[in-house]
Amino acid sequence: MSLETIFYIILSGIIALLLALFQYKYQRKNQGTINWILIGIRFLSVFLLCLLLVNPRFEKVVSYEEKPTLVVAVDNSNSVAYLEHDNQVKRLIESIDNNDELKERFHFDWYAFSEDLTELDTLDFKGKQTNLDRVFSDLTQIYRQENAPTILVTDGNQTYGGDYSFTSEKYGQSVYPIILGDSTVYSDLKIQKLNVNKYAFLKNRFPVEAILVYNGEETVSSTFKVTVGNTTVFSKNVTFSPDDNSEVLNFYLSANQVGVFTYHAEIIPLEHEKNTVNNTKNFAVEVIDQKTNVALVSAIRHPDLGALKKAIESNEQREATILTPGAFLENIDNYQLVIAYQPNTTFKRVFESFNDFSRNVFYITGTHTDWNFLNSLDLGFKQTVTNQKEDYLAYLNLGYSNFLIEEIDFESFPPLQSTFGEVDYQIAANPLLFQRIGSVSTEKPLLATFERNQNRYALLLGEGIWKWRAQTYLNSKSFSEFDTFLGKLIQYLASTKKQSRLTVDYESFYEGNNNISLKAQYFNKNYEFDQREPLEVVIKDENSEQVTTYPLVLKNNFFEVDLSNLPPSDYSFTVKAVDENISTSGSFKILDYNVEQQFLNAEITKLNQVASQSQGKSFFFDDYDQIINDLLEDNRYKPLLKNNRIVVPLIDWKYLLALVVLLLGAEWFIRKYNGLI
């Protein structure tokens, strides 16, 4: 309590005493006992009212007991059910949840995981992938400041993500794996991995890499083969031993026809092999007739060029070549799209060639761009020339209509740098990204597309796009979101197809363990995105002839339908607008592959490593009762007695106001009873 508050409290007491004495001592000469009682009551009531006005604050210390958190994370992937541990897991969860001693000692937090970590609601063991690396990363963020021993119920088999034995080191909590499986070693042959490009080119040969692995204690022989339909296109005999238990096969297959072709790879199972699902794997290759060649023309060196080349070539259908203006002119017929990076006067002959050879162009400007030169040309846009530089942040135009684009957190991207000046589009432009300068959002285009004389163009006002690709990796641990965004822009610019009012985004084939979805956009007659038009897709299974209709659900600036429940097969589809006579058709293939069924044993070694390095302990399912005893006996997990200091203002004490009312009422009653009023 401050000295100022103490002064006001003393002053309140003096004022209350003076008022009481003035009324009952000075004005009344009767010095009876009643007067002294009334003086005391009046002093208290006035003093308490003054205290409420001063409103001093008092500190209150509240003691409470904080239990440590027991985290229980349960594997909800398909491999648990495939290895027939699902009923065991449910009994284990019930046993932990019903243990009164654990409830008294710990606060429980329940999670389930497969591709992601989620709060545990129900267990269905239908997760198509397992990412334990993501589990430990998420738990690290949640329990950074807590004492939270963790029970990990899993077989330890991970289908994608980083090595979770390293991620768990950063977790900072003791981990107690309950291993679903046993230590029995079964003889097993499997196709560990098949590496193949998604696309191949007509009349070429494409490479395939097969990694074969043997687990067993005897020398065995088998045959690996690849078939298309009933035709074997590759075959080789392989031999394995306990010491030489893997083999990498590299071979080539021919691409003789355009289209999507499915191949069946198989290593012949051993006579008594327990798991034969991992002996086969299907893969598909789309054979295309030509590759899109993109010319990256620049007179300067800049990291943007490397980032653009990497992003463009992430799709095997495209090839990007970095060229000087002179080198481009020598091979002008080889390219379907030109990216003119920060053009200056050295581009004069390049732009003149566009009059003779019609080309779609993507203009990228920046601090090295010669705007006086560009303004002298008839390109469809001009910019006011200044000597100032400006940083431009980006945000997505949700109404962009030329092709389907998804939000990839553009607002987290670093700014692009360019010269400051107003850009005047002399023809209708469709902004894809708008400018944000500092915290001010504008409707001025940062990236826009436009069409002119049957050609397609794009203009990006800023350099530093390599930072965007790097930021995408920081956000999602992958470059794919940025590469997909740029790939769609390149695909639009390189295409000569007329814009459709109904566009559909899909893949030619999907692996069965991946999420499968179709995305679509519908535009009205003015080519404005229309979210009111209901869309539906009619899916036909070409093998069973079964036809199913699904509605598409609006999601941000596109419609989407989830088709992950479809079984592996060949499908054709038609997306149509319900109220309009507009539709788009296509086909895709779902490959038969379940990565969660490729495992025969639990990953015991790695789970033991996680337990050891975190000062925990691993257990097999049959011994899970022991983990309960260990947790109850471990002194690291005792409840903590904590004090919480609370500042309480006097005005919050409602009983004080009631006391004031009671004192004033008592004073009135005494005066009334004694005839003083």
XYZ file of C-alpha atoms in Angstrom:
677
model
C 0.000 0.000 0.000
C 1.452 3.372 -1.005
C 2.121 6.290 1.367
C -0.429 8.347 -0.561
C -3.151 5.784 0.168
C -2.215 5.670 3.880
C -2.462 9.482 4.006
C -5.963 9.411 2.520
C -7.053 6.711 5.006
C -5.849 8.821 7.956
C -7.535 11.878 6.459
C -10.771 9.869 6.069
C -10.624 8.927 9.775
C -10.117 12.541 10.820
C -12.995 13.758 8.637
C -15.303 11.022 9.955
C -14.409 11.826 13.595
C -14.917 15.589 13.124
C -18.328 15.082 11.485
C -19.450 12.751 14.271
C -18.278 15.083 17.029
C -19.810 18.115 15.326
C -23.259 16.515 15.102
C -23.468 14.750 18.440
C -21.019 16.708 20.660
C -21.069 20.308 19.479
C -24.720 20.643 18.454
C -26.107 18.616 21.385
C -25.193 19.596 24.910
C -26.575 16.362 26.332
C -23.552 14.232 27.187
C -25.431 10.969 27.826
C -24.349 7.461 26.891
C -26.619 7.449 23.824
C -24.684 10.351 22.302
C -21.387 8.480 22.608
C -22.936 5.420 20.944
C -24.253 7.582 18.102
C -20.831 9.254 17.754
C -19.232 5.833 17.356
C -21.815 4.656 14.797
C -21.606 7.885 12.766
C -17.776 7.768 12.838
C -17.706 4.183 11.535
C -20.294 4.732 8.772
C -18.657 7.925 7.455
C -15.159 6.415 7.751
C -16.205 3.317 5.793
C -17.824 5.431 3.076
C -14.635 7.465 2.750
C -12.625 4.231 2.577
C -14.790 3.092 -0.337
C -14.004 6.368 -2.099
C -10.260 5.983 -1.441
C -10.550 2.308 -2.493
C -7.249 0.982 -1.065
C -5.906 -2.275 -2.505
C -4.842 -5.275 -0.425
C -2.699 -8.236 -1.403
C -4.123 -11.697 -0.870
C -2.027 -14.868 -1.100
C -3.893 -17.973 -2.304
C -2.161 -21.350 -2.024
C -3.086 -24.210 -4.334
C -1.734 -27.576 -5.420
C -0.816 -28.029 -9.098
C -0.783 -31.550 -10.457
C 1.685 -32.480 -13.209
C 0.132 -33.217 -16.600
C 0.159 -36.802 -17.884
C 0.108 -36.676 -21.685
C -1.284 -39.767 -23.401
C -0.728 -39.809 -27.183
C -2.281 -42.728 -29.067
C -1.426 -43.955 -32.569
C -4.648 -43.791 -34.617
C -3.167 -44.964 -37.919
C -4.210 -47.898 -40.055
C -1.095 -49.920 -39.155
C -2.401 -50.460 -35.596
C -5.540 -52.178 -36.903
C -3.605 -54.031 -39.619
C -1.254 -55.535 -37.016
C -4.366 -56.392 -34.921
C -3.546 -54.210 -31.929
C -6.674 -52.015 -32.048
C -8.593 -53.857 -29.306
C -5.491 -53.886 -27.100
C -5.158 -50.131 -27.425
C -8.781 -49.528 -26.448
C -8.380 -51.719 -23.328
C -5.187 -49.863 -22.427
C -6.835 -46.432 -22.742
C -9.754 -47.576 -20.609
C -7.396 -48.960 -17.964
C -5.414 -45.705 -17.690
C -8.550 -43.554 -17.659
C -10.140 -45.620 -14.861
C -7.072 -45.671 -12.583
C -8.002 -43.618 -9.505
C -4.417 -43.304 -8.252
C -3.290 -41.778 -11.534
C -6.264 -39.405 -11.525
C -5.362 -38.242 -8.037
C -1.713 -37.705 -8.983
C -2.012 -36.292 -12.532
C -4.091 -34.108 -14.789
C -4.736 -36.046 -18.037
C -4.346 -34.660 -21.568
C -5.426 -37.109 -24.304
C -4.274 -36.981 -27.940
C -4.571 -39.117 -31.064
C -2.193 -38.906 -33.992
C -1.672 -40.119 -37.536
C -0.891 -37.408 -40.113
C -1.484 -34.729 -37.425
C -1.827 -34.473 -33.664
C -5.417 -33.912 -32.473
C -7.313 -34.076 -29.205
C -8.525 -37.626 -28.583
C -12.226 -38.013 -29.292
C -12.728 -41.476 -30.749
C -10.275 -44.023 -32.119
C -11.062 -45.487 -35.560
C -7.527 -46.455 -36.677
C -8.132 -45.154 -40.201
C -5.212 -42.719 -40.452
C -3.509 -43.158 -43.819
C -0.082 -41.896 -42.741
C 1.943 -41.531 -39.529
C 4.134 -38.539 -38.722
C 5.708 -38.930 -35.275
C 8.094 -36.088 -36.068
C 5.074 -33.742 -36.202
C 3.743 -35.207 -32.931
C 6.870 -34.313 -30.973
C 7.110 -30.879 -32.646
C 3.526 -30.011 -31.641
C 3.895 -31.365 -28.096
C 7.066 -29.315 -27.666
C 5.084 -26.146 -28.368
C 2.260 -27.111 -25.992
C 4.294 -28.276 -22.975
C 7.325 -26.012 -23.190
C 6.816 -24.670 -19.635
C 5.248 -27.701 -17.921
C 6.206 -30.931 -16.239
C 4.399 -33.384 -18.524
C 5.533 -37.032 -18.665
C 4.227 -38.579 -21.866
C 2.827 -42.052 -22.568
C 3.236 -42.820 -26.278
C 1.050 -45.727 -27.433
C 2.365 -46.743 -30.872
C 4.105 -49.324 -32.999
C 6.704 -46.655 -33.819
C 6.344 -47.050 -37.581
C 6.488 -43.693 -39.381
C 5.560 -43.212 -43.041
C 6.804 -39.638 -43.569
C 8.425 -36.745 -41.746
C 11.827 -36.250 -40.128
C 13.531 -38.717 -37.814
C 11.453 -38.519 -34.635
C 14.308 -39.812 -32.470
C 16.002 -36.423 -33.063
C 12.819 -34.356 -32.691
C 12.053 -36.024 -29.350
C 15.372 -34.741 -27.942
C 13.959 -31.190 -28.082
C 10.737 -32.200 -26.330
C 12.184 -31.900 -22.820
C 9.746 -34.377 -21.238
C 10.172 -38.002 -20.195
C 8.624 -40.314 -22.782
C 7.189 -43.741 -21.905
C 6.481 -45.669 -25.128
C 4.039 -48.575 -24.875
C 5.142 -50.682 -27.827
C 2.412 -52.352 -29.863
C 4.145 -55.474 -31.151
C 6.762 -57.973 -30.099
C 10.436 -58.639 -30.683
C 9.906 -61.742 -32.838
C 11.779 -61.515 -36.145
C 9.784 -62.833 -39.125
C 11.277 -63.532 -42.522
C 10.047 -60.823 -44.837
C 10.778 -59.534 -48.327
C 9.479 -56.100 -49.216
C 9.695 -53.287 -51.717
C 11.055 -50.572 -49.463
C 10.711 -47.794 -52.024
C 10.074 -47.125 -55.690
C 11.483 -43.931 -57.150
C 10.070 -42.847 -60.494
C 9.305 -39.538 -62.199
C 5.652 -38.543 -62.395
C 5.939 -37.707 -66.098
C 7.725 -39.228 -69.083
C 8.007 -38.057 -72.654
C 6.723 -39.903 -75.683
C 9.216 -42.287 -77.383
C 11.700 -41.854 -74.535
C 12.845 -44.250 -71.817
C 12.276 -43.246 -68.205
C 14.301 -44.426 -65.165
C 12.929 -46.487 -62.271
C 14.733 -47.213 -59.010
C 13.521 -50.061 -56.778
C 14.902 -50.560 -53.254
C 14.351 -54.139 -52.048
C 14.885 -55.185 -48.406
C 15.042 -58.598 -46.704
C 14.548 -59.276 -42.997
C 15.455 -62.803 -41.913
C 18.131 -65.243 -40.784
C 18.553 -67.434 -43.908
C 19.811 -66.952 -47.450
C 16.862 -66.673 -49.825
C 16.239 -66.081 -53.534
C 13.312 -64.475 -55.302
C 12.311 -62.624 -58.471
C 11.471 -58.968 -58.892
C 9.289 -58.043 -61.852
C 7.301 -55.148 -63.277
C 4.177 -55.755 -65.335
C 1.670 -53.724 -67.345
C -1.541 -55.709 -67.542
C -0.435 -59.235 -68.437
C 2.859 -58.123 -69.999
C 6.122 -58.291 -68.050
C 8.300 -55.304 -68.950
C 11.156 -55.990 -66.506
C 12.312 -58.993 -64.491
C 15.394 -59.876 -62.429
C 16.380 -62.639 -59.979
C 17.637 -61.417 -56.597
C 19.356 -63.127 -53.665
C 19.521 -61.961 -50.037
C 21.290 -63.082 -46.871
C 21.384 -61.801 -43.261
C 24.573 -59.866 -44.095
C 23.538 -58.731 -47.581
C 19.917 -57.828 -46.924
C 19.149 -55.110 -49.483
C 19.489 -54.434 -53.175
C 18.938 -51.364 -55.309
C 17.740 -52.008 -58.871
C 18.020 -49.276 -61.505
C 16.376 -49.891 -64.874
C 14.575 -48.112 -67.723
C 11.082 -48.545 -69.179
C 9.819 -47.323 -72.542
C 7.125 -44.668 -73.046
C 5.481 -45.549 -76.358
C 2.003 -44.012 -76.005
C 0.521 -40.799 -74.625
C -1.599 -41.218 -71.487
C -1.508 -42.449 -67.881
C -0.081 -45.954 -67.467
C -0.151 -48.061 -64.297
C 2.667 -50.466 -63.535
C 2.620 -53.319 -61.021
C 5.917 -54.038 -59.240
C 6.270 -57.280 -57.259
C 8.920 -59.289 -55.485
C 7.737 -62.909 -55.288
C 6.947 -63.772 -51.603
C 8.793 -66.451 -49.661
C 6.979 -69.729 -48.993
C 5.940 -68.947 -45.397
C 6.051 -65.154 -45.516
C 3.621 -63.608 -43.035
C 3.090 -60.176 -44.613
C 2.770 -60.199 -48.405
C 1.124 -56.786 -48.750
C 4.532 -55.077 -48.802
C 5.723 -57.359 -51.627
C 3.803 -55.379 -54.231
C 3.455 -51.755 -55.178
C 1.723 -49.981 -58.032
C 3.073 -46.849 -59.632
C 1.878 -44.686 -62.500
C 3.522 -42.507 -65.113
C 1.855 -39.935 -67.333
C 3.372 -39.961 -70.821
C 3.192 -36.528 -72.453
C 4.048 -35.440 -75.964
C 6.139 -32.366 -75.230
C 7.746 -30.301 -72.491
C 7.043 -26.602 -71.889
C 10.261 -24.645 -72.314
C 10.513 -21.377 -70.415
C 13.182 -18.758 -71.149
C 14.403 -16.774 -68.115
C 15.903 -13.743 -69.885
C 17.989 -11.395 -67.750
C 20.913 -9.024 -68.224
C 21.843 -9.217 -64.515
C 22.563 -11.939 -61.969
C 20.053 -12.257 -59.168
C 18.965 -15.015 -56.720
C 15.407 -14.634 -58.053
C 16.501 -16.404 -61.238
C 17.588 -19.542 -59.384
C 14.406 -19.591 -57.300
C 12.234 -19.221 -60.413
C 14.124 -21.987 -62.229
C 13.802 -24.369 -59.247
C 10.081 -23.642 -58.851
C 9.317 -24.053 -62.564
C 11.283 -27.304 -62.884
C 9.655 -28.824 -59.797
C 7.102 -29.958 -62.391
C 8.775 -32.417 -64.774
C 6.614 -31.106 -67.630
C 8.559 -27.843 -67.642
C 12.139 -26.781 -68.239
C 13.557 -23.322 -67.523
C 16.739 -21.925 -69.062
C 18.490 -18.772 -67.826
C 19.648 -16.717 -70.819
C 21.086 -13.322 -71.648
C 19.065 -11.281 -74.179
C 21.558 -12.148 -76.913
C 21.521 -15.891 -76.183
C 17.718 -15.891 -76.207
C 17.596 -14.326 -79.675
C 19.767 -17.163 -81.020
C 17.224 -19.811 -79.872
C 13.941 -17.913 -79.883
C 11.941 -20.747 -81.483
C 12.656 -23.163 -78.597
C 10.529 -21.417 -75.955
C 6.782 -21.223 -75.367
C 7.007 -18.602 -72.597
C 9.450 -15.772 -71.897
C 10.133 -14.353 -68.433
C 11.648 -10.901 -68.965
C 13.476 -10.277 -65.689
C 14.152 -6.591 -64.915
C 14.384 -5.510 -68.578
C 16.571 -2.607 -69.649
C 17.840 -1.243 -72.985
C 19.682 -4.508 -73.727
C 16.215 -6.046 -74.236
C 15.457 -3.825 -77.234
C 15.903 -6.548 -79.860
C 14.121 -9.062 -77.596
C 10.978 -6.919 -77.511
C 11.259 -6.272 -81.252
C 11.311 -10.033 -81.841
C 7.942 -10.378 -80.084
C 6.383 -8.533 -83.022
C 7.682 -11.199 -85.421
C 7.318 -14.207 -83.115
C 4.151 -14.000 -81.023
C 5.075 -14.851 -77.408
C 3.395 -14.911 -74.016
C 5.526 -12.871 -71.596
C 5.903 -12.641 -67.812
C 7.434 -9.256 -66.905
C 9.234 -9.000 -63.545
C 10.457 -5.524 -62.573
C 12.592 -4.264 -59.704
C 15.228 -1.775 -58.698
C 17.353 -2.539 -61.821
C 14.495 -2.047 -64.290
C 14.802 0.760 -66.851
C 11.282 2.218 -66.752
C 12.165 4.963 -69.247
C 12.881 2.200 -71.760
C 9.708 0.232 -70.936
C 7.536 3.344 -71.069
C 8.768 4.016 -74.597
C 7.307 0.687 -75.738
C 3.701 -0.265 -76.324
C 3.426 -3.028 -73.676
C -0.015 -2.200 -72.264
C 1.295 -0.601 -69.063
C 3.445 2.367 -67.977
C 4.849 3.534 -64.653
C 5.616 6.993 -63.366
C 9.400 7.287 -63.193
C 10.890 8.254 -59.820
C 14.210 7.722 -58.088
C 12.599 6.366 -54.916
C 12.437 2.736 -53.811
C 9.535 1.090 -52.015
C 8.862 -2.210 -50.245
C 5.622 -3.939 -51.223
C 3.914 -6.634 -49.152
C 1.363 -8.913 -50.826
C -2.139 -10.150 -50.143
C -4.314 -12.390 -52.294
C -7.178 -11.164 -54.468
C -9.899 -13.684 -53.554
C -11.855 -12.688 -56.655
C -9.123 -13.628 -59.136
C -10.796 -15.480 -61.999
C -8.284 -16.713 -64.589
C -7.314 -19.869 -62.723
C -7.801 -21.445 -59.308
C -5.325 -20.256 -56.714
C -5.178 -21.040 -52.990
C -4.053 -18.802 -50.130
C -0.514 -19.768 -49.094
C -0.133 -17.188 -46.318
C 1.080 -14.406 -48.605
C 0.773 -11.967 -45.707
C 3.667 -13.692 -43.922
C 5.971 -13.237 -46.926
C 8.793 -10.643 -46.875
C 8.250 -7.508 -48.999
C 9.367 -7.224 -52.598
C 11.421 -4.182 -53.517
C 10.837 -1.975 -56.551
C 10.882 1.634 -57.655
C 8.050 3.788 -56.356
C 5.546 5.015 -58.908
C 1.965 4.691 -60.096
C 1.424 1.957 -62.721
C -1.122 2.731 -65.413
C -2.613 -0.333 -67.164
C -3.804 0.720 -70.596
C -5.862 -2.479 -70.988
C -8.005 -4.434 -68.530
C -5.803 -6.239 -66.014
C -6.828 -8.913 -63.516
C -4.932 -8.470 -60.198
C -3.795 -11.730 -58.605
C -1.958 -10.079 -55.701
C -2.578 -6.617 -54.277
C -0.009 -4.254 -52.733
C 0.235 -3.627 -49.008
C 2.579 -0.807 -47.986
C 3.360 -1.157 -44.288
C 0.001 -1.713 -42.598
C -1.974 0.003 -45.372
C -3.781 -2.361 -47.760
C -4.401 -1.014 -51.242
C -6.189 -2.293 -54.312
C -3.215 -1.574 -56.533
C -1.919 -4.685 -58.312
C 1.388 -6.187 -57.217
C 0.980 -9.141 -59.585
C -1.562 -8.970 -62.403
C -2.360 -10.871 -65.598
C -3.842 -9.489 -68.810
C -4.508 -10.581 -72.376
C -3.735 -8.680 -75.546
C -3.879 -9.711 -79.218
C -4.503 -13.365 -78.335
C -1.406 -13.429 -76.078
C -1.235 -13.710 -72.302
C 0.925 -11.539 -70.064
C 1.741 -11.074 -66.377
C 3.458 -8.209 -64.563
C 5.111 -8.556 -61.121
C 6.204 -5.257 -59.582
C 9.101 -6.252 -57.347
C 12.295 -8.229 -56.929
C 13.082 -10.637 -54.082
C 10.724 -13.477 -54.939
C 13.449 -15.910 -53.797
C 12.588 -14.795 -50.238
C 8.993 -15.923 -50.816
C 10.127 -19.431 -51.712
C 12.376 -19.534 -48.634
C 9.535 -18.274 -46.391
C 7.252 -21.007 -47.729
C 9.770 -23.585 -46.546
C 9.947 -21.948 -43.106
C 6.138 -21.993 -42.882
C 5.495 -25.562 -44.044
C 8.884 -27.333 -44.223
C 8.382 -27.651 -47.974
C 8.749 -25.546 -51.129
C 5.706 -27.202 -52.710
C 3.122 -24.487 -51.911
C 5.151 -21.740 -53.591
C 6.143 -24.024 -56.483
C 2.489 -24.958 -57.034
C 1.433 -21.293 -56.991
C 4.089 -20.295 -59.524
C 3.441 -23.461 -61.555
C -0.215 -22.561 -62.020
C 0.756 -19.070 -63.149
C 3.280 -20.507 -65.627
C 0.713 -23.038 -66.867
C -1.804 -20.241 -67.490
C 0.724 -18.029 -69.279
C 2.088 -20.847 -71.444
C -1.355 -22.042 -72.492
C -3.314 -20.816 -75.498
C -6.642 -22.299 -74.400
C -9.627 -19.997 -74.171
C -10.713 -19.185 -70.629
C -13.622 -21.289 -69.388
C -16.344 -20.213 -66.978
C -15.955 -23.528 -65.110
C -12.401 -24.616 -64.272
C -11.412 -27.828 -62.460
C -8.102 -28.551 -60.728
C -7.140 -32.234 -60.312
C -4.313 -34.736 -60.826
C -4.146 -37.463 -63.452
C -3.519 -40.091 -60.773
C -3.352 -40.364 -56.997
C -1.738 -42.823 -54.614
C -4.274 -44.513 -52.361
C -2.656 -43.290 -49.133
C -2.945 -39.597 -50.107
C -5.874 -37.249 -49.650
C -7.846 -36.987 -52.893
C -9.836 -33.895 -53.801
C -11.174 -31.995 -56.783
C -11.290 -28.195 -56.758
C -13.379 -26.027 -59.072
C -14.225 -22.387 -59.759
C -17.358 -21.061 -61.452
C -17.537 -17.594 -63.039
C -20.523 -15.600 -64.207
C -20.772 -14.085 -67.702
C -18.539 -11.188 -66.629
C -15.922 -13.714 -65.456
C -16.440 -12.835 -61.805
C -16.238 -15.655 -59.266
C -19.793 -16.687 -58.340
C -20.007 -18.437 -54.984
C -23.808 -18.733 -55.163
C -23.893 -21.233 -58.024
C -24.207 -24.812 -56.658
C -21.756 -27.267 -58.211
C -21.810 -31.054 -58.201
C -19.584 -33.790 -59.566
C -20.723 -37.092 -61.051
C -18.072 -39.795 -60.495
C -18.125 -43.036 -62.480
C -16.038 -46.079 -61.559
C -14.964 -47.419 -64.948
C -14.450 -50.949 -63.556
C -17.637 -51.452 -61.520
C -19.775 -48.992 -63.565
C -20.974 -47.460 -60.282
C -22.021 -43.801 -60.553
C -22.063 -41.448 -57.546
C -22.914 -37.757 -57.281
C -21.243 -35.467 -54.748
C -21.875 -31.769 -54.002
C -18.903 -29.409 -54.011
C -18.483 -27.306 -50.867
C -17.475 -23.633 -50.953
C -14.040 -23.052 -49.415
C -12.624 -19.515 -49.576
C -12.454 -18.662 -53.295
C -13.111 -22.131 -54.744
C -15.338 -25.192 -54.437
C -13.965 -28.522 -53.257
C -15.033 -32.143 -52.837
C -13.142 -34.757 -50.808
C -12.905 -38.106 -52.617
C -10.517 -39.858 -50.209
C -13.121 -42.556 -49.529
C -13.044 -43.838 -53.120
C -11.403 -47.264 -53.581
C -8.502 -47.736 -56.037
C -9.822 -47.815 -59.611
C -10.113 -45.837 -62.858
C -12.611 -42.969 -62.693
C -14.223 -40.500 -65.051
C -16.029 -37.420 -63.790
C -18.159 -34.498 -64.849
C -18.348 -31.290 -62.799
C -21.418 -29.246 -63.649
C -23.185 -26.092 -62.552
C -26.628 -27.109 -61.292
C -28.480 -24.007 -62.520
C -26.483 -23.483 -65.727
C -25.824 -25.652 -68.769
C -22.059 -25.654 -68.166
C -19.885 -28.685 -67.359
C -16.295 -29.917 -67.468
C -15.209 -33.554 -67.711
C -12.019 -35.478 -67.063
C -10.592 -38.693 -65.665
C -8.171 -39.840 -63.001
C -6.778 -43.028 -61.527
C -6.400 -44.060 -57.857
C -3.532 -46.491 -57.273
C -3.887 -49.410 -54.878
C -1.360 -48.718 -52.139
C -1.602 -48.484 -48.345
C 1.693 -47.420 -46.841
C 0.492 -48.278 -43.317
C 0.246 -51.968 -44.270
C 3.902 -52.212 -45.266
C 5.086 -52.929 -41.710
C 5.388 -56.318 -40.041
C 7.088 -55.434 -36.753
C 7.115 -52.518 -34.354
C 10.020 -50.064 -34.502
C 11.376 -51.274 -31.145
C 14.941 -49.971 -31.441
C 13.932 -46.388 -32.158
C 11.249 -46.307 -29.437
C 13.777 -47.625 -26.898
C 16.139 -44.854 -28.010
C 13.453 -42.193 -27.504
C 12.693 -43.520 -24.008
C 16.361 -43.732 -23.013
C 17.389 -40.253 -24.163
C 14.345 -38.641 -22.493
C 14.936 -40.412 -19.143
C 11.765 -42.416 -19.589
C 11.258 -46.138 -20.072
C 9.671 -48.286 -22.782
C 7.221 -51.129 -22.189
C 5.534 -53.790 -24.266
C 1.762 -53.966 -24.092
C 1.721 -56.968 -21.745
C 3.738 -54.981 -19.177
C 1.793 -51.724 -19.288
C 0.734 -52.087 -15.608
C 4.364 -51.449 -14.682
C 4.297 -48.002 -16.292
C 1.538 -46.961 -13.883
C 3.635 -48.011 -10.880
C 6.709 -46.215 -12.236
C 4.774 -42.978 -12.725
C 3.261 -43.131 -9.228
C 6.616 -43.831 -7.561
C 8.669 -41.278 -9.506
C 9.429 -38.262 -7.306
C 9.766 -36.032 -10.397
C 5.997 -36.055 -10.766
C 4.842 -34.959 -7.319
C 2.223 -32.177 -7.164
C 3.637 -28.681 -6.571
C 2.337 -26.283 -3.914
C 2.085 -22.854 -5.531
C 1.169 -19.436 -4.169
C -0.801 -16.945 -6.165
C -0.615 -13.331 -5.021
C -3.876 -11.492 -5.784
C -4.423 -7.721 -5.471
C -7.976 -7.097 -4.206
C -9.514 -3.556 -4.255
C -11.596 -2.758 -1.194
C -14.594 -1.771 -3.336
C -14.922 -5.422 -4.427
C -15.740 -6.400 -0.811
C -19.533 -6.324 -0.958
C -19.912 -7.041 2.766
C -18.380 -3.629 3.566
C -21.265 -1.844 1.800
C -23.742 -4.009 3.714
C -22.030 -2.985 6.978
C -22.368 0.704 6.062
C -26.103 0.231 5.400
C -26.454 -1.647 8.702
C -24.679 1.142 10.673
C -26.797 3.893 9.089
C -29.942 1.887 9.794
C -28.902 1.345 13.413
C -28.194 5.073 13.843
C -31.649 5.982 12.498
C -33.374 3.424 14.742
C -31.586 4.613 17.915
C -32.374 8.243 17.165
C -36.002 7.401 16.408
C -36.377 5.296 19.536
C -34.960 8.034 21.746
C -37.000 10.807 20.153
C -34.033 12.548 18.599
C -35.795 12.871 15.208
